[in-house]
Amino acid sequence: MLTNTTLPPEPESPTAETSWEDVGAKSLSQGQLMIRRFRRHKLAMGAIVVLLIFYTVALFAGFFATANPVQRNSAYIYAPPMIPRFIDSEGNFHLRPFVYGLESTVDPDTWDRIYKPDHDEIYPIRFFVETDEYNLLGPINASRRLVGIESENQPLFLFGTDSLGRDVFSRVIHGTRISLSIGLVGVFLSLVLGLLIGGVSGLLSGGVDLVIQRIIEILISIPQIPFWMALSASLPAHWSPIQTYFAITVLLSLLGWTQVARVVRGKFLSLREIDFVSASIAMGANDFWVIVKHLIPNFFSYVLVTITLTIPAMILGETALSFLGIGLRPPVVSWGVLLQQAQNMRTVAMRPWLLVPGIFVIIAVMAFNFVGDGLRDAADPYSSK
Amino acid sequence: MANKDLLLSLEDLKTHFFSENGLVKAVDGVTFDIERGESVGVVGESGCGKSVTSLSIMQLIRRPRGDIVGGKILFNPEDGSSIDITKLSPGGRQMRSIRGNQISMIFQEPMTSLNPVYTIGNQIMEAVMLHQRSTKKQAKERAVEMLTKVGIPAPLQRVDEYPHQFSGGMRQRAMIAMALSCDPEFLIADEPTTALDVTIEAQILRLMKDIQQDFGVSIMIITHDLGVIAEMAQRVNVMYTGKIVEQAVTDDIYHNAKHPYTQGLLQSIPTIGRKQRLTPIRGSVPNLLTLPSNVCYFAPRCPHAMEICSKQEPPLYEIDEGHTCKCWLYEGSKEVSA
């Protein structure tokens, strides 16, 4: 039993009265250290800001859009983008940016519509303009939009219009919802599958591990696009857009979990040999306790990195499937669906603004990759940065 | 049990590993006793089965790669019961309630034995809360108390710090605090000072001695360092290739070593002031995979090897009271039935 004897303290150490907080040495947890290192990663911080903006836009798409994304304007088919300007054709400076109205004529030879800015019609761009009522989020309706012009007969087309005269800008904004959420939902499914299967593989090892690893290798070696095409072709055509949406996420995560599973398995294998795990078992902990308390907290940062780097693959997968016409289908709006319109050379040559959704795909994918890089550097306790 | 003071006795313990290349008899018929309040040393070169013996006692041998294939580990805790540990399921409730609670272990590497994700206090609290019904607050008080006991300065602050803020010696102190937090009756120290430098080693050994007196805990200390044994243990078991070759009280081992292997180990320790060259033991530990049966495994390296050594395995001879030796040189002494 305990007695009252106390052993001499280590000689070189400060006395008990000295508080470590006074010396300025504050104890930081691994998580806090990781956040601290992440914040020093400028590119990743920038990418985080970009992603935050994207997801805010996705959440309140109606507010940021300038028009109803499905509203057709038969008078403005394939209208070019209206560029906001500060200086008018006479060289006068306007403090408030404005756009010119569009004047359309028909080419007598090709019967194509030709649009020209009408220098007499000046529409100043205003913030929080009053428009028709739209659905903002769930049960909330609103009627003000972030930007717009006050005009009865001239709509605003910041990114031009498509073959039915629909505003590309508003469609891109609304497409953000599906394109960015499919990554998150898909990654969540991948994470669950990966943690479970990878964990089982690493924990049981032996024959189970062998079988699971071979299955993963087979899944990885299947060419993705044909695999997805085959699977999505088997989706019933009468399914509602919501059903198709979930089916596509499941399809994407069917391949996506393999990476997570590999990371989890590897970490399980290396960590279970490590002394603090043996020490915990020697202290009387059971398997469940060891996994939850010692294994998962130690590799979760790596899983976080892996899933951040899996999201862009999901976004690209959705875009590719929808672009090929086998993913989501109109009237659902996603970036991939929008890019379907830019499938032929003629469109690309004459109406380059239809490629704008592609730019957003690139920005989103790059932002996720930068965040993933930043997390990877931050999660590595031995990085010297 | 015949002896009331007997805490733990190993009887013909056999722990084998089934590797891809064949059977490895890491521990092959080890028998020894540990009495209450006693320190027993286990010495030997790397790969002679010291650590496997301790892992067997804790039932930490990872199956299916290895298993206890024979023998008994009788544990007689203070409550008067007698448990054969080999009969318990390794992951079962009863074994878990022994680990950390009645038998604790200190590991070799203090640098990796603590989880970097949690504070020191958190990890000691974990040990306490696994075995005792106590609130977080009580567990934390216990952690601070234990840190004070093992001589960690400013324990109230240190309890909230992370392992990376501790030096190697401090971490080993924290590990000892953790191992003792549930008042175990038996402590296994597997090379507790091998990873530390000499001055810290002395501090830790001193701490362990003091703690043994304070807590009345029995200690089994595993090491390849005869100096550590001299400091710590009252009795010594010398192991070679999974078998015990000599058992004696510490003094006898140092001044009256009988087995050529023990003599060889003693001759290879440098001493201050000695002018001659050290005499190392010839050769190296044989591969456990290719051992023939029924011979003395030390014979190829032994300076006194005789014809019989490579023909028949020597029995255990009793040379003196409490001093046994497994060597043909002592043929004619009383044989101990093993």
PDB file of N, CA, C and O in Angstrom, chain B residues 59-105:
ATOM      1  N   GLN B  59      -0.131 -13.133 -20.891  1.00  0.00           N
ATOM      2  CA  GLN B  59      -0.990 -13.656 -21.956  1.00  0.00           C
ATOM      3  C   GLN B  59      -1.031 -12.670 -23.130  1.00  0.00           C
ATOM      4  O   GLN B  59      -2.093 -12.403 -23.695  1.00  0.00           O
ATOM      5  N   LEU B  60       0.106 -12.130 -23.492  1.00  0.00           N
ATOM      6  CA  LEU B  60       0.153 -11.157 -24.587  1.00  0.00           C
ATOM      7  C   LEU B  60       0.808 -11.747 -25.831  1.00  0.00           C
ATOM      8  O   LEU B  60       1.160 -11.032 -26.749  1.00  0.00           O
ATOM      9  N   ILE B  61       1.000 -13.065 -25.845  1.00  0.00           N
ATOM     10  CA  ILE B  61       1.548 -13.719 -27.035  1.00  0.00           C
ATOM     11  C   ILE B  61       0.497 -13.616 -28.135  1.00  0.00           C
ATOM     12  O   ILE B  61      -0.660 -13.966 -27.928  1.00  0.00           O
ATOM     13  N   ARG B  62       0.902 -13.103 -29.300  1.00  0.00           N
ATOM     14  CA  ARG B  62      -0.108 -12.910 -30.338  1.00  0.00           C
ATOM     15  C   ARG B  62      -0.391 -14.207 -31.080  1.00  0.00           C
ATOM     16  O   ARG B  62       0.486 -14.806 -31.671  1.00  0.00           O
ATOM     17  N   ARG B  63      -1.621 -14.632 -30.984  1.00  0.00           N
ATOM     18  CA  ARG B  63      -2.055 -15.806 -31.707  1.00  0.00           C
ATOM     19  C   ARG B  63      -2.497 -15.372 -33.085  1.00  0.00           C
ATOM     20  O   ARG B  63      -2.940 -14.251 -33.243  1.00  0.00           O
ATOM     21  N   PRO B  64      -2.447 -16.151 -34.109  1.00  0.00           N
ATOM     22  CA  PRO B  64      -2.029 -17.554 -34.107  1.00  0.00           C
ATOM     23  C   PRO B  64      -0.528 -17.732 -34.339  1.00  0.00           C
ATOM     24  O   PRO B  64      -0.085 -18.847 -34.551  1.00  0.00           O
ATOM     25  N   ARG B  65       0.229 -16.641 -34.324  1.00  0.00           N
ATOM     26  CA  ARG B  65       1.652 -16.784 -34.640  1.00  0.00           C
ATOM     27  C   ARG B  65       2.394 -17.551 -33.555  1.00  0.00           C
ATOM     28  O   ARG B  65       3.396 -18.185 -33.815  1.00  0.00           O
ATOM     29  N   GLY B  66       1.926 -17.400 -32.324  1.00  0.00           N
ATOM     30  CA  GLY B  66       2.592 -18.099 -31.236  1.00  0.00           C
ATOM     31  C   GLY B  66       1.567 -18.521 -30.211  1.00  0.00           C
ATOM     32  O   GLY B  66       0.442 -18.026 -30.220  1.00  0.00           O
ATOM     33  N   ASP B  67       1.934 -19.435 -29.355  1.00  0.00           N
ATOM     34  CA  ASP B  67       0.981 -19.875 -28.338  1.00  0.00           C
ATOM     35  C   ASP B  67       1.723 -20.563 -27.201  1.00  0.00           C
ATOM     36  O   ASP B  67       2.829 -21.057 -27.387  1.00  0.00           O
ATOM     37  N   ILE B  68       1.070 -20.537 -26.032  1.00  0.00           N
ATOM     38  CA  ILE B  68       1.607 -21.304 -24.917  1.00  0.00           C
ATOM     39  C   ILE B  68       1.174 -22.737 -25.148  1.00  0.00           C
ATOM     40  O   ILE B  68      -0.022 -23.031 -25.168  1.00  0.00           O
ATOM     41  N   VAL B  69       2.138 -23.632 -25.371  1.00  0.00           N
ATOM     42  CA  VAL B  69       1.756 -24.989 -25.749  1.00  0.00           C
ATOM     43  C   VAL B  69       1.849 -25.962 -24.581  1.00  0.00           C
ATOM     44  O   VAL B  69       1.395 -27.094 -24.688  1.00  0.00           O
ATOM     45  N   GLY B  70       2.444 -25.538 -23.496  1.00  0.00           N
ATOM     46  CA  GLY B  70       2.519 -26.475 -22.384  1.00  0.00           C
ATOM     47  C   GLY B  70       2.933 -25.789 -21.105  1.00  0.00           C
ATOM     48  O   GLY B  70       3.406 -24.651 -21.116  1.00  0.00           O
ATOM     49  N   GLY B  71       2.740 -26.462 -20.003  1.00  0.00           N
ATOM     50  CA  GLY B  71       3.165 -25.940 -18.719  1.00  0.00           C
ATOM     51  C   GLY B  71       2.092 -25.127 -18.043  1.00  0.00           C
ATOM     52  O   GLY B  71       0.981 -24.976 -18.547  1.00  0.00           O
ATOM     53  N   LYS B  72       2.454 -24.600 -16.883  1.00  0.00           N
ATOM     54  CA  LYS B  72       1.498 -23.861 -16.071  1.00  0.00           C
ATOM     55  C   LYS B  72       2.114 -22.550 -15.624  1.00  0.00           C
ATOM     56  O   LYS B  72       3.321 -22.455 -15.442  1.00  0.00           O
ATOM     57  N   ILE B  73       1.259 -21.555 -15.455  1.00  0.00           N
ATOM     58  CA  ILE B  73       1.681 -20.319 -14.799  1.00  0.00           C
ATOM     59  C   ILE B  73       0.713 -20.138 -13.639  1.00  0.00           C
ATOM     60  O   ILE B  73      -0.437 -19.750 -13.836  1.00  0.00           O
ATOM     61  N   LEU B  74       1.152 -20.480 -12.454  1.00  0.00           N
ATOM     62  CA  LEU B  74       0.247 -20.386 -11.309  1.00  0.00           C
ATOM     63  C   LEU B  74       0.434 -19.052 -10.622  1.00  0.00           C
ATOM     64  O   LEU B  74       1.534 -18.701 -10.207  1.00  0.00           O
ATOM     65  N   PHE B  75      -0.656 -18.319 -10.537  1.00  0.00           N
ATOM     66  CA  PHE B  75      -0.621 -17.002  -9.915  1.00  0.00           C
ATOM     67  C   PHE B  75      -1.456 -17.065  -8.647  1.00  0.00           C
ATOM     68  O   PHE B  75      -2.622 -17.455  -8.674  1.00  0.00           O
ATOM     69  N   ASN B  76      -0.846 -16.726  -7.517  1.00  0.00           N
ATOM     70  CA  ASN B  76      -1.549 -16.784  -6.235  1.00  0.00           C
ATOM     71  C   ASN B  76      -1.675 -15.398  -5.641  1.00  0.00           C
ATOM     72  O   ASN B  76      -0.815 -14.982  -4.878  1.00  0.00           O
ATOM     73  N   PRO B  77      -2.718 -14.657  -6.004  1.00  0.00           N
ATOM     74  CA  PRO B  77      -2.851 -13.309  -5.468  1.00  0.00           C
ATOM     75  C   PRO B  77      -3.177 -13.332  -3.981  1.00  0.00           C
ATOM     76  O   PRO B  77      -3.442 -14.393  -3.410  1.00  0.00           O
ATOM     77  N   GLU B  78      -3.150 -12.144  -3.391  1.00  0.00           N
ATOM     78  CA  GLU B  78      -3.286 -12.020  -1.938  1.00  0.00           C
ATOM     79  C   GLU B  78      -4.594 -12.589  -1.403  1.00  0.00           C
ATOM     80  O   GLU B  78      -4.658 -13.016  -0.267  1.00  0.00           O
ATOM     81  N   ASP B  79      -5.632 -12.559  -2.235  1.00  0.00           N
ATOM     82  CA  ASP B  79      -6.940 -13.012  -1.737  1.00  0.00           C
ATOM     83  C   ASP B  79      -6.991 -14.521  -1.493  1.00  0.00           C
ATOM     84  O   ASP B  79      -8.027 -15.051  -1.084  1.00  0.00           O
ATOM     85  N   GLY B  80      -5.896 -15.222  -1.759  1.00  0.00           N
ATOM     86  CA  GLY B  80      -5.849 -16.631  -1.406  1.00  0.00           C
ATOM     87  C   GLY B  80      -6.201 -17.576  -2.541  1.00  0.00           C
ATOM     88  O   GLY B  80      -6.019 -18.777  -2.431  1.00  0.00           O
ATOM     89  N   SER B  81      -6.699 -17.026  -3.641  1.00  0.00           N
ATOM     90  CA  SER B  81      -7.049 -17.895  -4.757  1.00  0.00           C
ATOM     91  C   SER B  81      -5.782 -18.304  -5.511  1.00  0.00           C
ATOM     92  O   SER B  81      -4.713 -17.762  -5.290  1.00  0.00           O
ATOM     93  N   SER B  82      -5.922 -19.272  -6.369  1.00  0.00           N
ATOM     94  CA  SER B  82      -4.799 -19.697  -7.186  1.00  0.00           C
ATOM     95  C   SER B  82      -5.296 -19.868  -8.612  1.00  0.00           C
ATOM     96  O   SER B  82      -6.244 -20.595  -8.864  1.00  0.00           O
ATOM     97  N   ILE B  83      -4.679 -19.127  -9.530  1.00  0.00           N
ATOM     98  CA  ILE B  83      -5.167 -19.123 -10.904  1.00  0.00           C
ATOM     99  C   ILE B  83      -4.062 -19.649 -11.815  1.00  0.00           C
ATOM    100  O   ILE B  83      -2.908 -19.235 -11.690  1.00  0.00           O
ATOM    101  N   ASP B  84      -4.419 -20.549 -12.717  1.00  0.00           N
ATOM    102  CA  ASP B  84      -3.477 -20.944 -13.762  1.00  0.00           C
ATOM    103  C   ASP B  84      -3.718 -20.040 -14.962  1.00  0.00           C
ATOM    104  O   ASP B  84      -4.722 -20.164 -15.663  1.00  0.00           O
ATOM    105  N   ILE B  85      -2.795 -19.113 -15.163  1.00  0.00           N
ATOM    106  CA  ILE B  85      -2.998 -18.100 -16.202  1.00  0.00           C
ATOM    107  C   ILE B  85      -3.104 -18.736 -17.585  1.00  0.00           C
ATOM    108  O   ILE B  85      -3.849 -18.254 -18.444  1.00  0.00           O
ATOM    109  N   THR B  86      -2.404 -19.830 -17.818  1.00  0.00           N
ATOM    110  CA  THR B  86      -2.456 -20.430 -19.154  1.00  0.00           C
ATOM    111  C   THR B  86      -3.855 -20.939 -19.495  1.00  0.00           C
ATOM    112  O   THR B  86      -4.179 -21.122 -20.651  1.00  0.00           O
ATOM    113  N   LYS B  87      -4.687 -21.132 -18.468  1.00  0.00           N
ATOM    114  CA  LYS B  87      -6.038 -21.637 -18.729  1.00  0.00           C
ATOM    115  C   LYS B  87      -7.009 -20.515 -19.101  1.00  0.00           C
ATOM    116  O   LYS B  87      -8.103 -20.772 -19.565  1.00  0.00           O
ATOM    117  N   LEU B  88      -6.608 -19.262 -18.851  1.00  0.00           N
ATOM    118  CA  LEU B  88      -7.521 -18.148 -19.107  1.00  0.00           C
ATOM    119  C   LEU B  88      -7.498 -17.771 -20.577  1.00  0.00           C
ATOM    120  O   LEU B  88      -6.480 -17.909 -21.252  1.00  0.00           O
ATOM    121  N   SER B  89      -8.640 -17.250 -21.059  1.00  0.00           N
ATOM    122  CA  SER B  89      -8.668 -16.780 -22.432  1.00  0.00           C
ATOM    123  C   SER B  89      -7.946 -15.431 -22.487  1.00  0.00           C
ATOM    124  O   SER B  89      -8.203 -14.558 -21.657  1.00  0.00           O
ATOM    125  N   PRO B  90      -7.026 -15.252 -23.453  1.00  0.00           N
ATOM    126  CA  PRO B  90      -6.188 -14.046 -23.467  1.00  0.00           C
ATOM    127  C   PRO B  90      -6.997 -12.759 -23.517  1.00  0.00           C
ATOM    128  O   PRO B  90      -6.598 -11.751 -22.945  1.00  0.00           O
ATOM    129  N   GLY B  91      -8.129 -12.760 -24.236  1.00  0.00           N
ATOM    130  CA  GLY B  91      -8.893 -11.526 -24.353  1.00  0.00           C
ATOM    131  C   GLY B  91     -10.048 -11.478 -23.362  1.00  0.00           C
ATOM    132  O   GLY B  91     -10.834 -10.544 -23.367  1.00  0.00           O
ATOM    133  N   GLY B  92     -10.149 -12.495 -22.538  1.00  0.00           N
ATOM    134  CA  GLY B  92     -11.313 -12.613 -21.665  1.00  0.00           C
ATOM    135  C   GLY B  92     -11.307 -11.644 -20.507  1.00  0.00           C
ATOM    136  O   GLY B  92     -10.302 -11.013 -20.195  1.00  0.00           O
ATOM    137  N   ARG B  93     -12.468 -11.560 -19.876  1.00  0.00           N
ATOM    138  CA  ARG B  93     -12.658 -10.601 -18.790  1.00  0.00           C
ATOM    139  C   ARG B  93     -11.710 -10.870 -17.626  1.00  0.00           C
ATOM    140  O   ARG B  93     -11.123  -9.956 -17.057  1.00  0.00           O
ATOM    141  N   GLN B  94     -11.521 -12.174 -17.302  1.00  0.00           N
ATOM    142  CA  GLN B  94     -10.719 -12.492 -16.130  1.00  0.00           C
ATOM    143  C   GLN B  94      -9.255 -12.102 -16.339  1.00  0.00           C
ATOM    144  O   GLN B  94      -8.612 -11.521 -15.467  1.00  0.00           O
ATOM    145  N   MET B  95      -8.745 -12.388 -17.557  1.00  0.00           N
ATOM    146  CA  MET B  95      -7.359 -12.030 -17.852  1.00  0.00           C
ATOM    147  C   MET B  95      -7.194 -10.515 -17.840  1.00  0.00           C
ATOM    148  O   MET B  95      -6.215  -9.979 -17.330  1.00  0.00           O
ATOM    149  N   ARG B  96      -8.187  -9.808 -18.404  1.00  0.00           N
ATOM    150  CA  ARG B  96      -8.092  -8.345 -18.448  1.00  0.00           C
ATOM    151  C   ARG B  96      -8.112  -7.750 -17.051  1.00  0.00           C
ATOM    152  O   ARG B  96      -7.517  -6.710 -16.806  1.00  0.00           O
ATOM    153  N   SER B  97      -8.844  -8.428 -16.141  1.00  0.00           N
ATOM    154  CA  SER B  97      -8.896  -7.867 -14.793  1.00  0.00           C
ATOM    155  C   SER B  97      -7.599  -8.150 -14.034  1.00  0.00           C
ATOM    156  O   SER B  97      -7.321  -7.515 -13.023  1.00  0.00           O
ATOM    157  N   ILE B  98      -6.810  -9.094 -14.523  1.00  0.00           N
ATOM    158  CA  ILE B  98      -5.499  -9.327 -13.898  1.00  0.00           C
ATOM    159  C   ILE B  98      -4.482  -8.327 -14.443  1.00  0.00           C
ATOM    160  O   ILE B  98      -3.732  -7.704 -13.699  1.00  0.00           O
ATOM    161  N   ARG B  99      -4.498  -8.137 -15.769  1.00  0.00           N
ATOM    162  CA  ARG B  99      -3.542  -7.236 -16.395  1.00  0.00           C
ATOM    163  C   ARG B  99      -3.709  -5.815 -15.871  1.00  0.00           C
ATOM    164  O   ARG B  99      -4.801  -5.278 -15.871  1.00  0.00           O
ATOM    165  N   GLY B 100      -2.611  -5.229 -15.466  1.00  0.00           N
ATOM    166  CA  GLY B 100      -2.657  -3.844 -15.021  1.00  0.00           C
ATOM    167  C   GLY B 100      -3.146  -3.707 -13.605  1.00  0.00           C
ATOM    168  O   GLY B 100      -2.759  -2.788 -12.896  1.00  0.00           O
ATOM    169  N   ASN B 101      -4.000  -4.630 -13.183  1.00  0.00           N
ATOM    170  CA  ASN B 101      -4.587  -4.543 -11.852  1.00  0.00           C
ATOM    171  C   ASN B 101      -3.754  -5.335 -10.848  1.00  0.00           C
ATOM    172  O   ASN B 101      -3.377  -4.832  -9.795  1.00  0.00           O
ATOM    173  N   GLN B 102      -3.472  -6.598 -11.188  1.00  0.00           N
ATOM    174  CA  GLN B 102      -2.681  -7.431 -10.286  1.00  0.00           C
ATOM    175  C   GLN B 102      -1.268  -7.651 -10.812  1.00  0.00           C
ATOM    176  O   GLN B 102      -0.326  -7.759 -10.047  1.00  0.00           O
ATOM    177  N   ILE B 103      -1.151  -7.759 -12.121  1.00  0.00           N
ATOM    178  CA  ILE B 103       0.174  -7.875 -12.734  1.00  0.00           C
ATOM    179  C   ILE B 103       0.336  -6.713 -13.715  1.00  0.00           C
ATOM    180  O   ILE B 103      -0.486  -6.535 -14.609  1.00  0.00           O
ATOM    181  N   SER B 104       1.366  -5.914 -13.546  1.00  0.00           N
ATOM    182  CA  SER B 104       1.614  -4.793 -14.460  1.00  0.00           C
ATOM    183  C   SER B 104       2.940  -4.979 -15.150  1.00  0.00           C
ATOM    184  O   SER B 104       3.761  -5.778 -14.724  1.00  0.00           O
ATOM    185  N   MET B 105       3.137  -4.179 -16.175  1.00  0.00           N
ATOM    186  CA  MET B 105       4.348  -4.346 -16.953  1.00  0.00           C
ATOM    187  C   MET B 105       4.913  -2.987 -17.334  1.00  0.00           C
ATOM    188  O   MET B 105       4.178  -2.061 -17.648  1.00  0.00           O
TER     189      MET B 105
END
